[in-house]
Amino acid sequence: MSMGYDAGAIALQFQIDGKFISATHYGSGHINDTYCAVFQQAGAPARFILQHVNCNIFKNPVALMENVQRVTAHLAAKVAGAPDGDRRVLQLISARDGQFWHVDAEGNYWRAYSMIEHASSFDAVESTEQAYQAAKAFGQFQKLCADLPAPRLHDTIPDFHHTPKRFLALEQAIAADAVGRAKLASREIEFALARKSITGVLLDANLTERVTHNDTKFNNVLLDDATGEGICVIDLDTVMPGLALYDFGDMVRTTTSPALEDEQDLSKVTMQFPMFEALVRGYLQSAGGFLTKAEKQMLAFSGKLITFEIGIRFLTDYLAGDTYFKVHREGHNLDRCRTQFKLVESIEAQEERMERLVESIEE
Ligand code: ADP
Ligand code: GN1
Ligand code: MG
């Protein structure tokens, strides 16, 4: 459990000057444990992000940190000299022993970043301008990563967006019914099984492999408090080879509905067309120059597929007894699955119009 960590003692293991003041839980991610650590430096408080990497999920934390180090160094070189350059990329802080991570007495892996101040992340989108800024920032991230020098990045989670394998895992969880919940999710199971045919479509399209973020949730980009600009892409654990559309699809999943991912009132979950339009415009603004025609043609479809994929992952975890995503209440993963499937339905109802919009912007 995350509560058990002495984050204050861990903070002292990093090369941070000054007097340690406090460390408190931070953020709302489903995987890692994040803390905000405060140090008194030259008479003023300075804040840092301290993170425990979940090694049940990330099996090779050293490879993961190597990816993060290579990507952040590559981006830092590109934004050096730009206005606010040091706020445009995550900056790792070395541990006292000189490595980019610290292993505690129990074998847990930790890392530290400078806090990017005067910027915020949001769990739900509030305006088309926010959607535009988020998509532009994630597109820019892909663009700047495109010439990352060899070797290929490590796959921190193999087959992370392999939707057919995610579907197979769901079928196995249904068959096993490990905690007897299948009967409580019969409608969701039926919904999922009826859509098996879409699972292989992106993989079968022979799209170009790129360096992608793979977890482009709206709360994984920081928006500048003063200007609203998407100033920094964060949460780099899943940066690895992937398809550009995994990233765009997850933007549609997390940045078109006004509702939270675990909203229980499903009437609030809907794919808002103006948000989709803002995402397309923002993403093409930064990524349009390198995307292929095939990729552009599947922007709307990717939103449906990735929303479906994360929905079946939540359903699988519900059926397996909540072993992967952090849950905070009974039925939490089922609630999350339901919002995703509601959003899939909303996309299905608007998919042709979404496709026509992309075509019209392309002309
Ligand atoms: P998780 O993998 O658990 O989602 P994140 O890396 O996304 O963890 O961090 C959780 C939250 O902490 C983010 O949503 C963001 O609000 C905040 N955060 C993380 N890193 C920074 C940073 N360097 N500067 C400012 N805020 C940050
Ligand atoms: C997890 O770490 P976080 O909360 O940003 C998950 C994503 C899911 C997302 C759903 C490594 O992201 O794949 O899309 O939850 N990350 C991992 O909210 O599995
Ligand atoms: Mg996150």
mmCIF file of C-alpha atoms and ligand atoms in Angstrom:
data_model
loop_
_atom_site.group_PDB
_atom_site.id
_atom_site.type_symbol
_atom_site.label_atom_id
_atom_site.label_comp_id
_atom_site.label_asym_id
_atom_site.label_seq_id
_atom_site.Cartn_x
_atom_site.Cartn_y
_atom_site.Cartn_z
ATOM 1 C CA MET A 1 0.000 0.000 0.000
ATOM 2 C CA SER A 2 1.139 3.479 -0.822
ATOM 3 C CA MET A 3 0.333 4.748 2.669
ATOM 4 C CA GLY A 4 3.247 2.814 4.135
ATOM 5 C CA TYR A 5 6.056 4.693 2.410
ATOM 6 C CA ASP A 6 8.270 7.156 4.244
ATOM 7 C CA ALA A 7 8.394 9.583 1.342
ATOM 8 C CA GLY A 8 10.325 12.099 3.463
ATOM 9 C CA ALA A 9 13.189 9.665 3.966
ATOM 10 C CA ILE A 10 13.139 8.811 0.260
ATOM 11 C CA ALA A 11 13.288 12.491 -0.721
ATOM 12 C CA LEU A 12 16.605 12.807 1.127
ATOM 13 C CA GLN A 13 18.091 10.186 -1.197
ATOM 14 C CA PHE A 14 17.985 12.606 -4.154
ATOM 15 C CA GLN A 15 20.331 15.458 -4.973
ATOM 16 C CA ILE A 16 18.080 18.185 -3.616
ATOM 17 C CA ASP A 17 19.608 21.011 -1.593
ATOM 18 C CA GLY A 18 18.088 22.642 1.460
ATOM 19 C CA LYS A 19 16.022 21.491 4.403
ATOM 20 C CA PHE A 20 13.274 18.913 3.901
ATOM 21 C CA ILE A 21 9.864 20.275 4.941
ATOM 22 C CA SER A 22 7.149 17.836 3.863
ATOM 23 C CA ALA A 23 5.980 15.166 1.426
ATOM 24 C CA THR A 24 2.307 14.703 0.632
ATOM 25 C CA HIS A 25 0.322 12.557 -1.791
ATOM 26 C CA TYR A 26 -0.253 14.225 -5.131
ATOM 27 C CA GLY A 27 -2.231 13.660 -8.331
ATOM 28 C CA SER A 28 -4.837 11.097 -9.315
ATOM 29 C CA GLY A 29 -3.004 8.489 -11.393
ATOM 30 C CA HIS A 30 -4.064 4.833 -11.368
ATOM 31 C CA ILE A 31 -0.638 3.204 -11.322
ATOM 32 C CA ASN A 32 2.233 4.919 -9.544
ATOM 33 C CA ASP A 33 2.364 6.702 -6.172
ATOM 34 C CA THR A 34 3.136 10.370 -6.549
ATOM 35 C CA TYR A 35 4.192 12.802 -3.804
ATOM 36 C CA CYS A 36 4.937 16.493 -3.715
ATOM 37 C CA ALA A 37 8.080 17.062 -1.633
ATOM 38 C CA VAL A 38 8.855 20.539 -0.317
ATOM 39 C CA PHE A 39 12.344 21.740 0.618
ATOM 40 C CA GLN A 40 13.374 25.058 2.074
ATOM 41 C CA GLN A 41 15.988 26.445 -0.326
ATOM 42 C CA ALA A 42 17.692 29.799 0.220
ATOM 43 C CA GLY A 43 14.801 31.052 2.299
ATOM 44 C CA ALA A 44 12.039 29.986 -0.096
ATOM 45 C CA PRO A 45 10.111 26.743 -0.502
ATOM 46 C CA ALA A 46 10.906 24.649 -3.573
ATOM 47 C CA ARG A 47 8.690 21.756 -4.705
ATOM 48 C CA PHE A 48 9.623 18.428 -6.256
ATOM 49 C CA ILE A 49 7.736 15.443 -7.583
ATOM 50 C CA LEU A 50 8.665 12.134 -6.029
ATOM 51 C CA GLN A 51 7.325 8.944 -7.572
ATOM 52 C CA HIS A 52 7.275 5.321 -6.626
ATOM 53 C CA VAL A 53 7.302 3.291 -9.846
ATOM 54 C CA ASN A 54 4.833 0.399 -9.721
ATOM 55 C CA CYS A 55 7.027 -2.586 -10.494
ATOM 56 C CA ASN A 56 4.131 -5.041 -10.462
ATOM 57 C CA ILE A 57 3.194 -3.353 -13.708
ATOM 58 C CA PHE A 58 6.541 -2.087 -14.967
ATOM 59 C CA LYS A 59 8.629 -5.237 -14.711
ATOM 60 C CA ASN A 60 11.911 -3.649 -15.744
ATOM 61 C CA PRO A 61 12.232 -0.286 -13.977
ATOM 62 C CA VAL A 62 15.835 0.219 -15.039
ATOM 63 C CA ALA A 63 14.889 -0.092 -18.715
ATOM 64 C CA LEU A 64 11.951 2.220 -18.081
ATOM 65 C CA MET A 65 14.188 4.847 -16.484
ATOM 66 C CA GLU A 66 16.631 4.525 -19.365
ATOM 67 C CA ASN A 67 13.771 5.366 -21.761
ATOM 68 C CA VAL A 68 12.699 8.332 -19.634
ATOM 69 C CA GLN A 69 16.256 9.612 -19.356
ATOM 70 C CA ARG A 70 16.892 9.343 -23.107
ATOM 71 C CA VAL A 71 13.604 10.969 -24.067
ATOM 72 C CA THR A 72 13.846 13.843 -21.571
ATOM 73 C CA ALA A 73 17.461 14.549 -22.580
ATOM 74 C CA HIS A 74 16.468 14.554 -26.268
ATOM 75 C CA LEU A 75 13.562 16.928 -25.652
ATOM 76 C CA ALA A 76 15.616 19.174 -23.357
ATOM 77 C CA ALA A 77 18.199 19.691 -26.088
ATOM 78 C CA LYS A 78 15.426 20.720 -28.486
ATOM 79 C CA VAL A 79 13.660 23.209 -26.233
ATOM 80 C CA ALA A 80 16.833 24.725 -24.784
ATOM 81 C CA GLY A 81 16.740 28.443 -25.422
ATOM 82 C CA ALA A 82 13.007 28.541 -26.150
ATOM 83 C CA PRO A 83 10.999 30.838 -23.869
ATOM 84 C CA ASP A 84 10.329 28.930 -20.651
ATOM 85 C CA GLY A 85 12.453 26.087 -22.036
ATOM 86 C CA ASP A 86 13.006 24.521 -18.610
ATOM 87 C CA ARG A 87 9.235 24.168 -18.087
ATOM 88 C CA ARG A 88 8.696 22.395 -21.412
ATOM 89 C CA VAL A 89 10.203 19.065 -20.495
ATOM 90 C CA LEU A 90 10.366 16.945 -17.359
ATOM 91 C CA GLN A 91 13.679 17.252 -15.603
ATOM 92 C CA LEU A 92 14.914 14.189 -13.725
ATOM 93 C CA ILE A 93 16.844 14.732 -10.522
ATOM 94 C CA SER A 94 19.663 12.287 -9.835
ATOM 95 C CA ALA A 95 19.829 10.229 -6.685
ATOM 96 C CA ARG A 96 22.737 10.741 -4.245
ATOM 97 C CA ASP A 97 24.529 7.755 -5.788
ATOM 98 C CA GLY A 98 24.412 9.411 -9.231
ATOM 99 C CA GLN A 99 21.769 7.198 -10.799
ATOM 100 C CA PHE A 100 18.469 8.513 -12.098
ATOM 101 C CA TRP A 101 16.530 6.388 -9.622
ATOM 102 C CA HIS A 102 16.762 5.270 -6.020
ATOM 103 C CA VAL A 103 16.052 1.762 -4.735
ATOM 104 C CA ASP A 104 14.824 1.718 -1.134
ATOM 105 C CA ALA A 105 15.463 -0.989 1.494
ATOM 106 C CA GLU A 106 12.394 -2.931 0.321
ATOM 107 C CA GLY A 107 13.530 -2.864 -3.299
ATOM 108 C CA ASN A 108 11.054 -0.188 -4.421
ATOM 109 C CA TYR A 109 12.114 2.082 -7.280
ATOM 110 C CA TRP A 110 11.804 5.838 -6.866
ATOM 111 C CA ARG A 111 12.506 8.857 -9.053
ATOM 112 C CA ALA A 112 12.322 12.614 -8.621
ATOM 113 C CA TYR A 113 11.483 15.471 -10.991
ATOM 114 C CA SER A 114 11.557 19.210 -10.603
ATOM 115 C CA MET A 115 8.017 20.504 -10.095
ATOM 116 C CA ILE A 116 6.778 22.448 -13.099
ATOM 117 C CA GLU A 117 5.227 25.441 -11.369
ATOM 118 C CA HIS A 118 2.365 27.675 -12.536
ATOM 119 C CA ALA A 119 0.882 24.872 -14.623
ATOM 120 C CA SER A 120 -1.954 22.428 -13.898
ATOM 121 C CA SER A 121 -3.422 19.143 -15.009
ATOM 122 C CA PHE A 122 -7.174 18.492 -15.147
ATOM 123 C CA ASP A 123 -9.105 15.247 -14.819
ATOM 124 C CA ALA A 124 -11.885 16.497 -17.103
ATOM 125 C CA VAL A 125 -11.838 18.934 -20.002
ATOM 126 C CA GLU A 126 -13.611 22.268 -19.611
ATOM 127 C CA SER A 127 -13.140 24.096 -22.926
ATOM 128 C CA THR A 128 -12.283 23.567 -26.580
ATOM 129 C CA GLU A 129 -9.186 25.714 -26.057
ATOM 130 C CA GLN A 130 -7.929 23.214 -23.471
ATOM 131 C CA ALA A 131 -8.569 20.343 -25.887
ATOM 132 C CA TYR A 132 -6.738 22.161 -28.668
ATOM 133 C CA GLN A 133 -3.761 22.903 -26.436
ATOM 134 C CA ALA A 134 -3.527 19.342 -25.124
ATOM 135 C CA ALA A 135 -3.628 17.822 -28.604
ATOM 136 C CA LYS A 136 -1.081 20.293 -29.939
ATOM 137 C CA ALA A 137 1.280 19.456 -27.077
ATOM 138 C CA PHE A 138 0.976 15.685 -27.558
ATOM 139 C CA GLY A 139 1.467 16.106 -31.316
ATOM 140 C CA GLN A 140 4.536 18.240 -30.675
ATOM 141 C CA PHE A 141 5.830 15.545 -28.331
ATOM 142 C CA GLN A 142 5.577 12.952 -31.131
ATOM 143 C CA LYS A 143 7.207 15.348 -33.553
ATOM 144 C CA LEU A 144 10.181 16.071 -31.291
ATOM 145 C CA CYS A 145 10.629 12.372 -30.510
ATOM 146 C CA ALA A 146 10.615 11.385 -34.194
ATOM 147 C CA ASP A 147 14.398 11.725 -34.538
ATOM 148 C CA LEU A 148 15.344 10.126 -31.247
ATOM 149 C CA PRO A 149 18.692 8.464 -31.980
ATOM 150 C CA ALA A 150 18.921 4.632 -32.024
ATOM 151 C CA PRO A 151 18.604 2.195 -30.358
ATOM 152 C CA ARG A 152 14.869 1.514 -30.326
ATOM 153 C CA LEU A 153 13.263 2.344 -26.956
ATOM 154 C CA HIS A 154 12.479 -0.515 -24.587
ATOM 155 C CA ASP A 155 8.922 -1.804 -24.580
ATOM 156 C CA THR A 156 8.127 -0.973 -20.955
ATOM 157 C CA ILE A 157 4.884 -2.956 -21.211
ATOM 158 C CA PRO A 158 4.918 -5.330 -24.192
ATOM 159 C CA ASP A 159 1.796 -5.232 -26.401
ATOM 160 C CA PHE A 160 0.427 -2.342 -24.351
ATOM 161 C CA HIS A 161 -2.003 -1.244 -27.086
ATOM 162 C CA HIS A 162 -2.394 -4.632 -28.776
ATOM 163 C CA THR A 163 -6.193 -4.532 -28.699
ATOM 164 C CA PRO A 164 -6.724 -8.150 -29.872
ATOM 165 C CA LYS A 165 -4.543 -9.389 -26.989
ATOM 166 C CA ARG A 166 -6.457 -7.160 -24.587
ATOM 167 C CA PHE A 167 -9.631 -8.749 -25.949
ATOM 168 C CA LEU A 168 -8.224 -12.242 -25.446
ATOM 169 C CA ALA A 169 -7.378 -11.319 -21.832
ATOM 170 C CA LEU A 170 -10.992 -10.256 -21.371
ATOM 171 C CA GLU A 171 -12.279 -13.539 -22.791
ATOM 172 C CA GLN A 172 -10.017 -15.417 -20.389
ATOM 173 C CA ALA A 173 -11.194 -13.315 -17.433
ATOM 174 C CA ILE A 174 -14.810 -14.023 -18.366
ATOM 175 C CA ALA A 175 -14.113 -17.755 -18.567
ATOM 176 C CA ALA A 176 -12.212 -17.805 -15.265
ATOM 177 C CA ASP A 177 -14.663 -15.517 -13.448
ATOM 178 C CA ALA A 178 -12.153 -15.507 -10.587
ATOM 179 C CA VAL A 179 -14.234 -13.558 -8.082
ATOM 180 C CA GLY A 180 -17.743 -14.406 -9.300
ATOM 181 C CA ARG A 181 -18.478 -10.993 -10.765
ATOM 182 C CA ALA A 182 -19.308 -11.997 -14.350
ATOM 183 C CA LYS A 183 -23.038 -12.128 -13.574
ATOM 184 C CA LEU A 184 -22.852 -8.515 -12.334
ATOM 185 C CA ALA A 185 -21.352 -7.383 -15.622
ATOM 186 C CA SER A 186 -23.375 -9.377 -18.128
ATOM 187 C CA ARG A 187 -24.470 -6.319 -20.135
ATOM 188 C CA GLU A 188 -20.939 -4.965 -20.348
ATOM 189 C CA ILE A 189 -19.606 -8.389 -21.339
ATOM 190 C CA GLU A 190 -22.210 -8.612 -24.084
ATOM 191 C CA PHE A 191 -21.331 -5.104 -25.274
ATOM 192 C CA ALA A 192 -17.649 -6.032 -25.490
ATOM 193 C CA LEU A 193 -18.111 -9.392 -27.206
ATOM 194 C CA ALA A 194 -20.288 -7.783 -29.884
ATOM 195 C CA ARG A 195 -17.366 -5.570 -30.953
ATOM 196 C CA LYS A 196 -14.592 -8.131 -31.380
ATOM 197 C CA SER A 197 -14.390 -7.352 -35.092
ATOM 198 C CA ILE A 198 -12.916 -3.882 -34.581
ATOM 199 C CA THR A 199 -10.040 -4.978 -32.354
ATOM 200 C CA GLY A 200 -7.539 -5.784 -35.121
ATOM 201 C CA VAL A 201 -8.237 -2.866 -37.455
ATOM 202 C CA LEU A 202 -5.332 -0.570 -36.494
ATOM 203 C CA LEU A 203 -2.800 -3.391 -36.353
ATOM 204 C CA ASP A 204 -3.929 -4.658 -39.757
ATOM 205 C CA ALA A 205 -3.548 -1.218 -41.361
ATOM 206 C CA ASN A 206 0.258 -1.467 -41.593
ATOM 207 C CA LEU A 207 0.855 1.959 -40.089
ATOM 208 C CA THR A 208 4.318 3.363 -39.400
ATOM 209 C CA GLU A 209 5.903 2.581 -36.055
ATOM 210 C CA ARG A 210 6.846 5.780 -34.232
ATOM 211 C CA VAL A 211 7.962 6.876 -30.797
ATOM 212 C CA THR A 212 4.680 7.505 -29.032
ATOM 213 C CA HIS A 213 3.538 8.427 -25.538
ATOM 214 C CA ASN A 214 0.821 5.776 -25.238
ATOM 215 C CA ASP A 215 -0.937 7.315 -22.221
ATOM 216 C CA THR A 216 -2.155 10.670 -23.516
ATOM 217 C CA LYS A 217 -4.823 11.103 -20.888
ATOM 218 C CA PHE A 218 -5.871 14.719 -20.550
ATOM 219 C CA ASN A 219 -4.308 14.853 -17.074
ATOM 220 C CA ASN A 220 -0.945 13.851 -18.505
ATOM 221 C CA VAL A 221 -0.331 17.275 -20.018
ATOM 222 C CA LEU A 222 0.263 20.390 -17.943
ATOM 223 C CA LEU A 223 -1.470 23.565 -19.100
ATOM 224 C CA ASP A 224 0.177 26.880 -18.263
ATOM 225 C CA ASP A 225 -1.850 28.722 -15.613
ATOM 226 C CA ALA A 226 -1.323 32.121 -17.222
ATOM 227 C CA THR A 227 -1.586 31.406 -20.952
ATOM 228 C CA GLY A 228 -3.409 28.049 -21.106
ATOM 229 C CA GLU A 229 -0.699 26.684 -23.397
ATOM 230 C CA GLY A 230 -0.024 22.925 -23.235
ATOM 231 C CA ILE A 231 3.393 23.504 -21.777
ATOM 232 C CA CYS A 232 4.625 20.059 -20.787
ATOM 233 C CA VAL A 233 3.778 16.431 -21.511
ATOM 234 C CA ILE A 234 4.278 14.286 -18.395
ATOM 235 C CA ASP A 235 3.895 10.643 -17.289
ATOM 236 C CA LEU A 236 6.526 9.163 -19.588
ATOM 237 C CA ASP A 237 6.509 5.550 -18.319
ATOM 238 C CA THR A 238 4.873 4.227 -21.450
ATOM 239 C CA VAL A 239 6.838 6.225 -24.017
ATOM 240 C CA MET A 240 7.952 3.502 -26.414
ATOM 241 C CA PRO A 241 7.475 2.398 -30.013
ATOM 242 C CA GLY A 242 3.820 2.588 -30.989
ATOM 243 C CA LEU A 243 1.317 4.012 -33.427
ATOM 244 C CA ALA A 244 0.549 7.722 -33.598
ATOM 245 C CA LEU A 245 -3.127 6.827 -33.416
ATOM 246 C CA TYR A 246 -2.775 5.225 -29.980
ATOM 247 C CA ASP A 247 -2.037 8.718 -28.752
ATOM 248 C CA PHE A 248 -4.740 10.484 -30.701
ATOM 249 C CA GLY A 249 -7.272 7.806 -29.722
ATOM 250 C CA ASP A 250 -6.566 8.260 -26.025
ATOM 251 C CA MET A 251 -7.012 12.024 -26.416
ATOM 252 C CA VAL A 252 -10.492 11.401 -27.815
ATOM 253 C CA ARG A 253 -11.180 9.021 -24.937
ATOM 254 C CA THR A 254 -10.195 11.475 -22.226
ATOM 255 C CA THR A 255 -10.724 14.927 -23.726
ATOM 256 C CA THR A 256 -14.096 14.938 -25.464
ATOM 257 C CA SER A 257 -16.499 13.984 -22.665
ATOM 258 C CA PRO A 258 -17.240 16.489 -19.900
ATOM 259 C CA ALA A 259 -17.587 13.666 -17.365
ATOM 260 C CA LEU A 260 -14.925 12.075 -15.203
ATOM 261 C CA GLU A 261 -13.679 8.619 -16.136
ATOM 262 C CA ASP A 262 -15.559 7.096 -13.180
ATOM 263 C CA GLU A 263 -18.769 9.142 -13.455
ATOM 264 C CA GLN A 264 -21.753 7.091 -12.302
ATOM 265 C CA ASP A 265 -24.387 9.211 -14.035
ATOM 266 C CA LEU A 266 -23.914 7.920 -17.563
ATOM 267 C CA SER A 267 -26.182 10.584 -19.019
ATOM 268 C CA LYS A 268 -23.243 12.955 -18.541
ATOM 269 C CA VAL A 269 -20.920 10.870 -20.723
ATOM 270 C CA THR A 270 -20.900 12.016 -24.327
ATOM 271 C CA MET A 271 -18.505 12.673 -27.185
ATOM 272 C CA GLN A 272 -18.790 16.437 -27.628
ATOM 273 C CA PHE A 273 -18.227 17.224 -31.284
ATOM 274 C CA PRO A 274 -16.601 20.662 -30.748
ATOM 275 C CA MET A 275 -14.036 19.038 -28.450
ATOM 276 C CA PHE A 276 -13.233 16.474 -31.148
ATOM 277 C CA GLU A 277 -12.811 19.218 -33.694
ATOM 278 C CA ALA A 278 -10.459 21.086 -31.343
ATOM 279 C CA LEU A 279 -8.413 17.900 -30.838
ATOM 280 C CA VAL A 280 -8.103 17.312 -34.582
ATOM 281 C CA ARG A 281 -7.055 20.904 -35.221
ATOM 282 C CA GLY A 282 -4.564 20.960 -32.350
ATOM 283 C CA TYR A 283 -3.049 17.608 -33.236
ATOM 284 C CA LEU A 284 -2.741 18.367 -36.959
ATOM 285 C CA GLN A 285 -1.224 21.746 -36.132
ATOM 286 C CA SER A 286 1.844 20.046 -34.667
ATOM 287 C CA ALA A 287 1.735 16.514 -36.140
ATOM 288 C CA GLY A 288 0.053 17.144 -39.504
ATOM 289 C CA GLY A 289 3.400 17.515 -41.228
ATOM 290 C CA PHE A 290 4.550 13.958 -40.642
ATOM 291 C CA LEU A 291 1.315 11.962 -40.433
ATOM 292 C CA THR A 292 0.494 9.758 -43.408
ATOM 293 C CA LYS A 293 -2.806 9.844 -45.245
ATOM 294 C CA ALA A 294 -3.746 6.485 -43.753
ATOM 295 C CA GLU A 295 -3.155 7.781 -40.241
ATOM 296 C CA LYS A 296 -5.221 10.897 -40.832
ATOM 297 C CA GLN A 297 -8.078 8.839 -42.263
ATOM 298 C CA MET A 298 -8.292 6.798 -39.072
ATOM 299 C CA LEU A 299 -8.287 9.605 -36.505
ATOM 300 C CA ALA A 300 -11.974 9.189 -35.659
ATOM 301 C CA PHE A 301 -11.770 5.395 -35.637
ATOM 302 C CA SER A 302 -8.787 5.496 -33.263
ATOM 303 C CA GLY A 303 -10.895 7.359 -30.723
ATOM 304 C CA LYS A 304 -13.487 4.606 -30.791
ATOM 305 C CA LEU A 305 -10.938 1.798 -30.659
ATOM 306 C CA ILE A 306 -8.804 3.153 -27.819
ATOM 307 C CA THR A 307 -11.882 4.012 -25.768
ATOM 308 C CA PHE A 308 -13.113 0.458 -26.326
ATOM 309 C CA GLU A 309 -9.673 -0.939 -25.464
ATOM 310 C CA ILE A 310 -9.408 0.862 -22.114
ATOM 311 C CA GLY A 311 -13.031 -0.092 -21.429
ATOM 312 C CA ILE A 312 -12.225 -3.785 -21.855
ATOM 313 C CA ARG A 313 -9.134 -3.357 -19.661
ATOM 314 C CA PHE A 314 -11.302 -1.925 -16.861
ATOM 315 C CA LEU A 315 -13.806 -4.748 -17.358
ATOM 316 C CA THR A 316 -11.048 -7.362 -17.311
ATOM 317 C CA ASP A 317 -9.668 -5.917 -14.081
ATOM 318 C CA TYR A 318 -13.132 -5.856 -12.524
ATOM 319 C CA LEU A 319 -13.616 -9.533 -13.384
ATOM 320 C CA ALA A 320 -10.144 -10.425 -12.101
ATOM 321 C CA GLY A 321 -10.793 -8.769 -8.717
ATOM 322 C CA ASP A 322 -9.113 -5.351 -9.176
ATOM 323 C CA THR A 323 -5.496 -6.412 -9.406
ATOM 324 C CA TYR A 324 -4.190 -3.745 -11.829
ATOM 325 C CA PHE A 325 -5.784 -0.295 -11.518
ATOM 326 C CA LYS A 326 -6.040 1.429 -8.132
ATOM 327 C CA VAL A 327 -9.654 1.364 -6.964
ATOM 328 C CA HIS A 328 -11.244 3.583 -4.341
ATOM 329 C CA ARG A 329 -14.711 2.034 -4.020
ATOM 330 C CA GLU A 330 -16.716 -1.119 -4.656
ATOM 331 C CA GLY A 331 -17.356 -1.577 -8.360
ATOM 332 C CA HIS A 332 -14.964 1.207 -9.309
ATOM 333 C CA ASN A 333 -13.541 -0.595 -12.339
ATOM 334 C CA LEU A 334 -17.038 -1.498 -13.530
ATOM 335 C CA ASP A 335 -18.063 2.158 -13.263
ATOM 336 C CA ARG A 336 -15.018 3.092 -15.329
ATOM 337 C CA CYS A 337 -15.836 0.414 -17.897
ATOM 338 C CA ARG A 338 -19.378 1.748 -18.196
ATOM 339 C CA THR A 339 -18.252 5.297 -18.971
ATOM 340 C CA GLN A 340 -15.912 3.995 -21.635
ATOM 341 C CA PHE A 341 -18.598 1.889 -23.293
ATOM 342 C CA LYS A 342 -21.069 4.778 -23.132
ATOM 343 C CA LEU A 343 -18.478 6.909 -24.872
ATOM 344 C CA VAL A 344 -17.927 4.213 -27.511
ATOM 345 C CA GLU A 345 -21.661 4.316 -28.234
ATOM 346 C CA SER A 346 -21.585 8.079 -28.463
ATOM 347 C CA ILE A 347 -18.675 7.899 -30.922
ATOM 348 C CA GLU A 348 -20.437 5.221 -32.971
ATOM 349 C CA ALA A 349 -23.436 7.525 -33.308
ATOM 350 C CA GLN A 350 -21.242 10.373 -34.575
ATOM 351 C CA GLU A 351 -18.451 8.510 -36.343
ATOM 352 C CA GLU A 352 -19.393 9.408 -39.925
ATOM 353 C CA ARG A 353 -19.676 13.069 -39.061
ATOM 354 C CA MET A 354 -16.319 12.890 -37.283
ATOM 355 C CA GLU A 355 -14.758 11.337 -40.375
ATOM 356 C CA ARG A 356 -16.234 13.996 -42.619
ATOM 357 C CA LEU A 357 -14.836 16.697 -40.372
ATOM 358 C CA VAL A 358 -11.327 15.250 -40.591
ATOM 359 C CA GLU A 359 -11.632 15.104 -44.396
ATOM 360 C CA SER A 360 -12.807 18.688 -44.564
ATOM 361 C CA ILE A 361 -9.908 19.942 -42.429
ATOM 362 C CA GLU A 362 -7.510 17.965 -44.589
ATOM 363 C CA GLU A 363 -8.601 19.605 -47.854
HETATM 364 P P1 ADP B 1 0.563 8.599 -12.769
HETATM 365 O O1 ADP B 1 1.381 7.637 -13.585
HETATM 366 O O2 ADP B 1 0.227 8.032 -11.468
HETATM 367 O O3 ADP B 1 -0.597 9.135 -13.528
HETATM 368 P P2 ADP B 1 1.889 11.186 -13.214
HETATM 369 O O4 ADP B 1 3.319 11.139 -13.632
HETATM 370 O O5 ADP B 1 0.896 11.485 -14.265
HETATM 371 O O6 ADP B 1 1.540 9.828 -12.435
HETATM 372 O O7 ADP B 1 1.765 12.261 -12.057
HETATM 373 C C1 ADP B 1 0.560 12.432 -11.314
HETATM 374 C C2 ADP B 1 0.165 13.920 -11.285
HETATM 375 O O8 ADP B 1 1.218 14.675 -10.664
HETATM 376 C C3 ADP B 1 -0.010 14.543 -12.662
HETATM 377 O O9 ADP B 1 -1.315 14.419 -13.136
HETATM 378 C C4 ADP B 1 0.359 16.003 -12.398
HETATM 379 O O10 ADP B 1 -0.752 16.708 -11.900
HETATM 380 C C5 ADP B 1 1.393 15.922 -11.301
HETATM 381 N N1 ADP B 1 2.785 15.994 -11.811
HETATM 382 C C6 ADP B 1 3.574 14.964 -12.152
HETATM 383 N N2 ADP B 1 4.800 15.385 -12.511
HETATM 384 C C7 ADP B 1 4.791 16.732 -12.393
HETATM 385 C C8 ADP B 1 5.788 17.770 -12.575
HETATM 386 N N3 ADP B 1 7.045 17.487 -12.926
HETATM 387 N N4 ADP B 1 5.411 19.058 -12.351
HETATM 388 C C9 ADP B 1 4.158 19.348 -11.956
HETATM 389 N N5 ADP B 1 3.194 18.423 -11.746
HETATM 390 C C10 ADP B 1 3.498 17.132 -11.949
HETATM 391 C C1 GN1 B 2 -3.405 4.333 -16.393
HETATM 392 O O1 GN1 B 2 -1.000 5.999 -14.968
HETATM 393 P P1 GN1 B 2 -2.259 6.609 -15.497
HETATM 394 O O2 GN1 B 2 -3.321 6.743 -14.480
HETATM 395 O O3 GN1 B 2 -1.928 7.883 -16.253
HETATM 396 C C2 GN1 B 2 -2.939 3.335 -17.439
HETATM 397 C C3 GN1 B 2 -3.408 3.784 -18.832
HETATM 398 C C4 GN1 B 2 -4.911 3.882 -18.833
HETATM 399 C C5 GN1 B 2 -5.343 4.829 -17.745
HETATM 400 C C6 GN1 B 2 -6.837 4.880 -17.638
HETATM 401 C C7 GN1 B 2 0.583 2.022 -17.348
HETATM 402 O O4 GN1 B 2 -2.802 5.590 -16.632
HETATM 403 O O5 GN1 B 2 -3.016 2.825 -19.798
HETATM 404 O O6 GN1 B 2 -5.368 4.348 -20.088
HETATM 405 O O7 GN1 B 2 -4.814 4.443 -16.464
HETATM 406 N N1 GN1 B 2 -1.488 3.229 -17.411
HETATM 407 C C8 GN1 B 2 -0.888 2.025 -17.429
HETATM 408 O O8 GN1 B 2 -7.226 5.974 -16.893
HETATM 409 O O9 GN1 B 2 -1.516 0.967 -17.511
HETATM 410 MG MG MG B 3 -0.691 10.404 -15.090
#
